[in-house]
PDB file of C-alpha atoms in Angstrom:
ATOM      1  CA  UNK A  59     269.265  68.827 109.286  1.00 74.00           C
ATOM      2  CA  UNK A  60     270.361  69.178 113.184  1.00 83.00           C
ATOM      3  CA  UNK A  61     269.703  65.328 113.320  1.00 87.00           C
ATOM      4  CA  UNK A  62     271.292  64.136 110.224  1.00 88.00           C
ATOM      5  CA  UNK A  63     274.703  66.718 111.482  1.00 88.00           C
ATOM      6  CA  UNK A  64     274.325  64.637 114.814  1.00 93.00           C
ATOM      7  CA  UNK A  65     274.078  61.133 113.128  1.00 93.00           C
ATOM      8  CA  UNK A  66     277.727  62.168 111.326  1.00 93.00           C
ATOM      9  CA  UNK A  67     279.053  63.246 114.436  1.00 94.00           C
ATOM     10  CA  UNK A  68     278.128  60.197 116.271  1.00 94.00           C
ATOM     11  CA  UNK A  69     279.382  57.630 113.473  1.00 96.00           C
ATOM     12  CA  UNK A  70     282.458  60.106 112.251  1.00 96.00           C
ATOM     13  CA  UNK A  71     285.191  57.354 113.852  1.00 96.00           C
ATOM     14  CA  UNK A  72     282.369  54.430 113.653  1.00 96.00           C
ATOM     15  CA  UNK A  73     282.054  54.717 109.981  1.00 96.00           C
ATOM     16  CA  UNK A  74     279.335  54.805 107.411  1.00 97.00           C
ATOM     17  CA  UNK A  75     277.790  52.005 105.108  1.00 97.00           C
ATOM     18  CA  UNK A  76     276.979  53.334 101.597  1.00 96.00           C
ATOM     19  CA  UNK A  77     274.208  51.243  99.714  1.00 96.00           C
ATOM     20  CA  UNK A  78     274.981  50.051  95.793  1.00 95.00           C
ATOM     21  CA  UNK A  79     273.543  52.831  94.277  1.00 95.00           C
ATOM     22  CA  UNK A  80     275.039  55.431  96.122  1.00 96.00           C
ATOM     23  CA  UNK A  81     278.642  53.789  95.744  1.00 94.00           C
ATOM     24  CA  UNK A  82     278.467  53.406  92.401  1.00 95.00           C
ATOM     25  CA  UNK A  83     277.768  56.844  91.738  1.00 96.00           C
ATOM     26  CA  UNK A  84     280.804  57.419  93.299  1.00 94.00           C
ATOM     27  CA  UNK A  85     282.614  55.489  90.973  1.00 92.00           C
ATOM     28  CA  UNK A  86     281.093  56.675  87.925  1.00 94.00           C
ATOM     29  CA  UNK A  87     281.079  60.642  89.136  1.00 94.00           C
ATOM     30  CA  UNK A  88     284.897  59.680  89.655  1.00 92.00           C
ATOM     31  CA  UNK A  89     285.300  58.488  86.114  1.00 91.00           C
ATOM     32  CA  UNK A  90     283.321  61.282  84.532  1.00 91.00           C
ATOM     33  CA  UNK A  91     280.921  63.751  85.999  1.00 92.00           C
ATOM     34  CA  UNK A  92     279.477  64.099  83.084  1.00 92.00           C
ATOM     35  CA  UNK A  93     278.818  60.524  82.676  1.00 92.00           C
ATOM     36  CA  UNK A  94     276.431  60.495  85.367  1.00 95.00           C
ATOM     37  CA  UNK A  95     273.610  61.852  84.395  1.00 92.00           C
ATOM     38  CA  UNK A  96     273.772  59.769  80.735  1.00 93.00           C
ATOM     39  CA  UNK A  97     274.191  56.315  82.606  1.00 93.00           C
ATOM     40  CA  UNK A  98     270.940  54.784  82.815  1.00 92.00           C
ATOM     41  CA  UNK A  99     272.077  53.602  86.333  1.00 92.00           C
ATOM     42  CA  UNK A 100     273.555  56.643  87.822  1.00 94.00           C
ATOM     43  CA  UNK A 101     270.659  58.746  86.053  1.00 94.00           C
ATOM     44  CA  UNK A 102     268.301  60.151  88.372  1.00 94.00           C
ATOM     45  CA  UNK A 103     271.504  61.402  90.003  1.00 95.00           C
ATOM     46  CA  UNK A 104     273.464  65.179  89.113  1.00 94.00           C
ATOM     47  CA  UNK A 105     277.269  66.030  89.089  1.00 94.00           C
ATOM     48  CA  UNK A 106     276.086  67.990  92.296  1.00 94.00           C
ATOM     49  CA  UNK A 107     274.955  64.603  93.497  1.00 95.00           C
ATOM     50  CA  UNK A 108     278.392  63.585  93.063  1.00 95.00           C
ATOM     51  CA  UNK A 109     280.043  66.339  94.542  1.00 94.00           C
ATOM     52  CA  UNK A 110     278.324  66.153  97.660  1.00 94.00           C
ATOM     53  CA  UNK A 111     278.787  62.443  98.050  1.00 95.00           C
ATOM     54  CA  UNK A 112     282.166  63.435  97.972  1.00 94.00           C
ATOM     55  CA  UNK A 113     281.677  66.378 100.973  1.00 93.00           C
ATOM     56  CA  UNK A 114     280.010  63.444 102.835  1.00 93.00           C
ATOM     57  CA  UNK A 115     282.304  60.622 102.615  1.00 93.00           C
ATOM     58  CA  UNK A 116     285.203  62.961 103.834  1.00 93.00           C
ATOM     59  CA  UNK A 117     283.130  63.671 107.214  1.00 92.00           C
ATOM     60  CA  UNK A 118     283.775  59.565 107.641  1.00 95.00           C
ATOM     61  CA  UNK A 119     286.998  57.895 108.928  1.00 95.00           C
ATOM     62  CA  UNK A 120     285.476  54.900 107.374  1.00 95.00           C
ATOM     63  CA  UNK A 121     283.680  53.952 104.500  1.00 95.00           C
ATOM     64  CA  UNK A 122     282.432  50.240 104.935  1.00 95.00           C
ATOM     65  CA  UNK A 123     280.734  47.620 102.551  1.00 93.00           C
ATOM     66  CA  UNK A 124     280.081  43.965 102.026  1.00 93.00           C
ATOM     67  CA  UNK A 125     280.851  41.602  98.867  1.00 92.00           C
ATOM     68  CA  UNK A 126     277.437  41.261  98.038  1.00 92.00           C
ATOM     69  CA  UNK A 127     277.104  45.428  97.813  1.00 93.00           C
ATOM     70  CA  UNK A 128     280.803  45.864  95.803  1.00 92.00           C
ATOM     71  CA  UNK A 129     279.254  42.485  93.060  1.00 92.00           C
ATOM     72  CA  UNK A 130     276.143  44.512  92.752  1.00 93.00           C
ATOM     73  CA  UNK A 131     278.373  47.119  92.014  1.00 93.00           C
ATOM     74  CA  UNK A 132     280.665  45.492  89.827  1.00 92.00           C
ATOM     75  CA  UNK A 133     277.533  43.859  87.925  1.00 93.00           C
ATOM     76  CA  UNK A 134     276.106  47.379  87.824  1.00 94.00           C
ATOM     77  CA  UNK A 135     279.722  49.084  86.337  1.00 92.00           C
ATOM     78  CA  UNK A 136     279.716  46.497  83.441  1.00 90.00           C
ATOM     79  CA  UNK A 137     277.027  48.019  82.029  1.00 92.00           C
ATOM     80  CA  UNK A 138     279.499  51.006  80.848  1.00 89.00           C
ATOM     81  CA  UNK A 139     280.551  51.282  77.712  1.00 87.00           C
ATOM     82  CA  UNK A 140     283.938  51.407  77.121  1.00 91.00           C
ATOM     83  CA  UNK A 141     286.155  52.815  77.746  1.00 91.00           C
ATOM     84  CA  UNK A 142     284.607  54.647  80.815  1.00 89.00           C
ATOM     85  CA  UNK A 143     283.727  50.785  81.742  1.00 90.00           C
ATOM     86  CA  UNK A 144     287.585  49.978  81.889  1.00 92.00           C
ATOM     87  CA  UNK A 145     287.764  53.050  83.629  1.00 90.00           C
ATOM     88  CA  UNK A 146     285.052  52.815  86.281  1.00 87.00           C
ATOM     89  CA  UNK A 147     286.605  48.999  87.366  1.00 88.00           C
ATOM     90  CA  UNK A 148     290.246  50.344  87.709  1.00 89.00           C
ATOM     91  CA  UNK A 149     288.714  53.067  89.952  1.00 84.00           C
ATOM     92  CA  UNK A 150     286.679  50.053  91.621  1.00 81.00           C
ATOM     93  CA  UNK A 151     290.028  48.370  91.552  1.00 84.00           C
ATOM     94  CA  UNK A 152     291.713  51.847  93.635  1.00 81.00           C
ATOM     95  CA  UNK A 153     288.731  52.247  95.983  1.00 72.00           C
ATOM     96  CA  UNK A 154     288.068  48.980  96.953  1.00 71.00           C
ATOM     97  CA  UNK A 155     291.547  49.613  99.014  1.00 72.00           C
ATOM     98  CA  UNK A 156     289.922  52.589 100.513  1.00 80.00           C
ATOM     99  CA  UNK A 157     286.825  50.501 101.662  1.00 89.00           C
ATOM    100  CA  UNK A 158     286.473  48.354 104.776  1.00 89.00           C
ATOM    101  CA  UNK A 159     284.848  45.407 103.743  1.00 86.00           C
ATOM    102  CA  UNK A 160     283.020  43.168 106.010  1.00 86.00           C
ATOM    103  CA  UNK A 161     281.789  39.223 105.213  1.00 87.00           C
ATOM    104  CA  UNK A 162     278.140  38.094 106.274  1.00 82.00           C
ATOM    105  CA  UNK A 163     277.399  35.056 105.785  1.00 76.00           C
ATOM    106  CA  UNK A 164     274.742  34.285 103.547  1.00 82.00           C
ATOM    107  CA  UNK A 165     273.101  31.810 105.329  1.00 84.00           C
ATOM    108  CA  UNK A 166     272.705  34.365 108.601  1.00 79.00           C
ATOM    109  CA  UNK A 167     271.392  37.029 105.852  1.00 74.00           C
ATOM    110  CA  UNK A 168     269.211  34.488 104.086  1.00 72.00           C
ATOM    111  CA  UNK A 169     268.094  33.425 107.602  1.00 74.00           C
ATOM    112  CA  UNK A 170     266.175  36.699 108.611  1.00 73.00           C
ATOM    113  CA  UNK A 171     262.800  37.273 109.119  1.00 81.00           C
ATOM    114  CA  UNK A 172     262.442  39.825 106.019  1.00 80.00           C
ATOM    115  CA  UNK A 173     264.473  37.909 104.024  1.00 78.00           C
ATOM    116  CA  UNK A 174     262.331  37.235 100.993  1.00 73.00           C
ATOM    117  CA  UNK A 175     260.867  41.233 100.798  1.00 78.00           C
ATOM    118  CA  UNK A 176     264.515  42.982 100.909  1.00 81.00           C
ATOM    119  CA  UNK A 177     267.181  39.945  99.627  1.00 78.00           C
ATOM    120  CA  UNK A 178     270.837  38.829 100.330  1.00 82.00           C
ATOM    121  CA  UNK A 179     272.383  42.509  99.983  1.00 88.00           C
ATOM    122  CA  UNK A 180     269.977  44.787 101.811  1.00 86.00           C
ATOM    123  CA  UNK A 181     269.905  41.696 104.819  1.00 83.00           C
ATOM    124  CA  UNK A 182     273.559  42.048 104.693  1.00 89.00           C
ATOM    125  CA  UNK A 183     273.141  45.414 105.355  1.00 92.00           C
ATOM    126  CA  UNK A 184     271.013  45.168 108.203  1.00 89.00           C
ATOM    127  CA  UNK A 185     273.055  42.370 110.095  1.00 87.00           C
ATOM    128  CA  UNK A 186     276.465  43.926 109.679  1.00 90.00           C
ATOM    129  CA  UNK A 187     274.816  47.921 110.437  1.00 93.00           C
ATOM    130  CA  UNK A 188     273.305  46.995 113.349  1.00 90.00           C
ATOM    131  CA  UNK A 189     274.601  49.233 116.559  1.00 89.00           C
ATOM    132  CA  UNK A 190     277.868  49.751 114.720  1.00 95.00           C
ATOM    133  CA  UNK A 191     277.201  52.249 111.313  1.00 97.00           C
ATOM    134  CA  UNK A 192     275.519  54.420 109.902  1.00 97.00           C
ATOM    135  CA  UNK A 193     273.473  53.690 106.716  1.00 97.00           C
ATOM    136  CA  UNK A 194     274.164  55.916 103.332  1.00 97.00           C
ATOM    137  CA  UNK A 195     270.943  54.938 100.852  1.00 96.00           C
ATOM    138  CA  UNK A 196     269.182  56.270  98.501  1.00 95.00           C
ATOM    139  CA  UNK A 197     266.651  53.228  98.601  1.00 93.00           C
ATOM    140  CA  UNK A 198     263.035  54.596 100.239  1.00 92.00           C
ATOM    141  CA  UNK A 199     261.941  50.908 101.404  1.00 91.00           C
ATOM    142  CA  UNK A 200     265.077  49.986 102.991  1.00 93.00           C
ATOM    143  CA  UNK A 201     265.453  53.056 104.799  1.00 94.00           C
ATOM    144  CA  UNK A 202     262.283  52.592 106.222  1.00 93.00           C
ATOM    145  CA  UNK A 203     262.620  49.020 106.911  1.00 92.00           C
ATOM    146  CA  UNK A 204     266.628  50.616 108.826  1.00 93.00           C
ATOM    147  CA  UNK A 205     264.382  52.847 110.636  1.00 93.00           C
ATOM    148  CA  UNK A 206     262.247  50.173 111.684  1.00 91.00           C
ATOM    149  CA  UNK A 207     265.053  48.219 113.011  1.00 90.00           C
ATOM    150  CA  UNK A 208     266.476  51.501 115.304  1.00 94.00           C
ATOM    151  CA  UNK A 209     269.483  51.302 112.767  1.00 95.00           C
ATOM    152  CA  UNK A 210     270.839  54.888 112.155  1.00 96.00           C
ATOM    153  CA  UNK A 211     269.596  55.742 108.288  1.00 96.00           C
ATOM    154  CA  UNK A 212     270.535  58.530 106.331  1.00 95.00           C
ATOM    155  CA  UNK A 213     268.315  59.017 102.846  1.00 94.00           C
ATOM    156  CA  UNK A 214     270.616  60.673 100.603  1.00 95.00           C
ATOM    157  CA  UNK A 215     267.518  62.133  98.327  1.00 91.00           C
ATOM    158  CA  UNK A 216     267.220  63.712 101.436  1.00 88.00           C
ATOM    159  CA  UNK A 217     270.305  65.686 101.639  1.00 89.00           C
ATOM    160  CA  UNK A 218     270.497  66.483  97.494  1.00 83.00           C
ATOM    161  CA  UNK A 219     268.301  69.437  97.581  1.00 78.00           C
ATOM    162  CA  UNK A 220     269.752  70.750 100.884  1.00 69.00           C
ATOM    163  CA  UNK A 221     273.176  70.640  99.853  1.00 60.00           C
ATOM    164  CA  UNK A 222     275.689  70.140 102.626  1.00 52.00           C
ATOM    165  CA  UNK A 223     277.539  72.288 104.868  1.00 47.00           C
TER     166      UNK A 223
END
């Protein structure tokens, strides 16, 4: 816990990268807590899950992203029915302003050496993270692959049955 309070100390001005899954529960919790739990893409999270998201993302002066995360989103959002769909993309709409959003170039992502095991997104991630955020996932394999590369990782699964303080 020390380390991970350290890690959002250090990147507090820097800024943190949040993965797909862990930004679109964000968007969903922010539609409907409820909602969570029921969609089958937000369901292994809780309303708690949500809530601390939200404790975590305030400890952040930033909150940075690529295209290729916010179209998995997007892709991810449409699966809503309506009208929490609607919903969800006008808050997509609202946060994106909120969101410093950063262009790698496919080609650069497609061109490293893990390319074919983690794809464009998680590449994206590692290019653009690299000795300048710190990584929000819930994904197991790329956190390991983030540790692997000395790129500052935080799991959320992790943090969800410590809570946050």
């Amino acid at each position: 816990m020390e380390e991970i309070k350290e890690l959002f100390k250090r990147y507090k001005k820097k800024g943190i990268l949040v993965d797909t899954n862990i930004l679109l529960l964000w968007f969903v919790g922010t539609v409907n807590r409820q909602r969570i739990s029921r969609f089958n893409r937000t369901e292994k999270f809780t309303p708690e899950d949500y809530d601390l998201l939200l404790q975590l993302l305030r400890a952040f002066d930033k909150i940075v992203t690529t295209p290729n995360i916010l179209t998995e989103v997007n892709s991810l959002a449409n699966q809503l029915g309506e009208p929490e769909r609607s919903q969800c993309l006008a808050i997509f709409a609202k946060g994106g302003a909120k969101l410093d959003e950063f262009y790698i170039e496919s080609k650069k992502a497609a061109g490293m050496e893990n390319f074919s095991k983690f794809g464009l997104t998680d590449c994206g991630i590692v290019e653009l993270a690299r000795d300048r955020y710190l990584v929000l996932t819930d994904d197991l394999k790329l956190a390991g692959y983030l540790k692997k590369e000395k790129i500052d990782t935080v799991n959320f699964n992790n943090l969800r049955p410590l809570g946050w303080s």
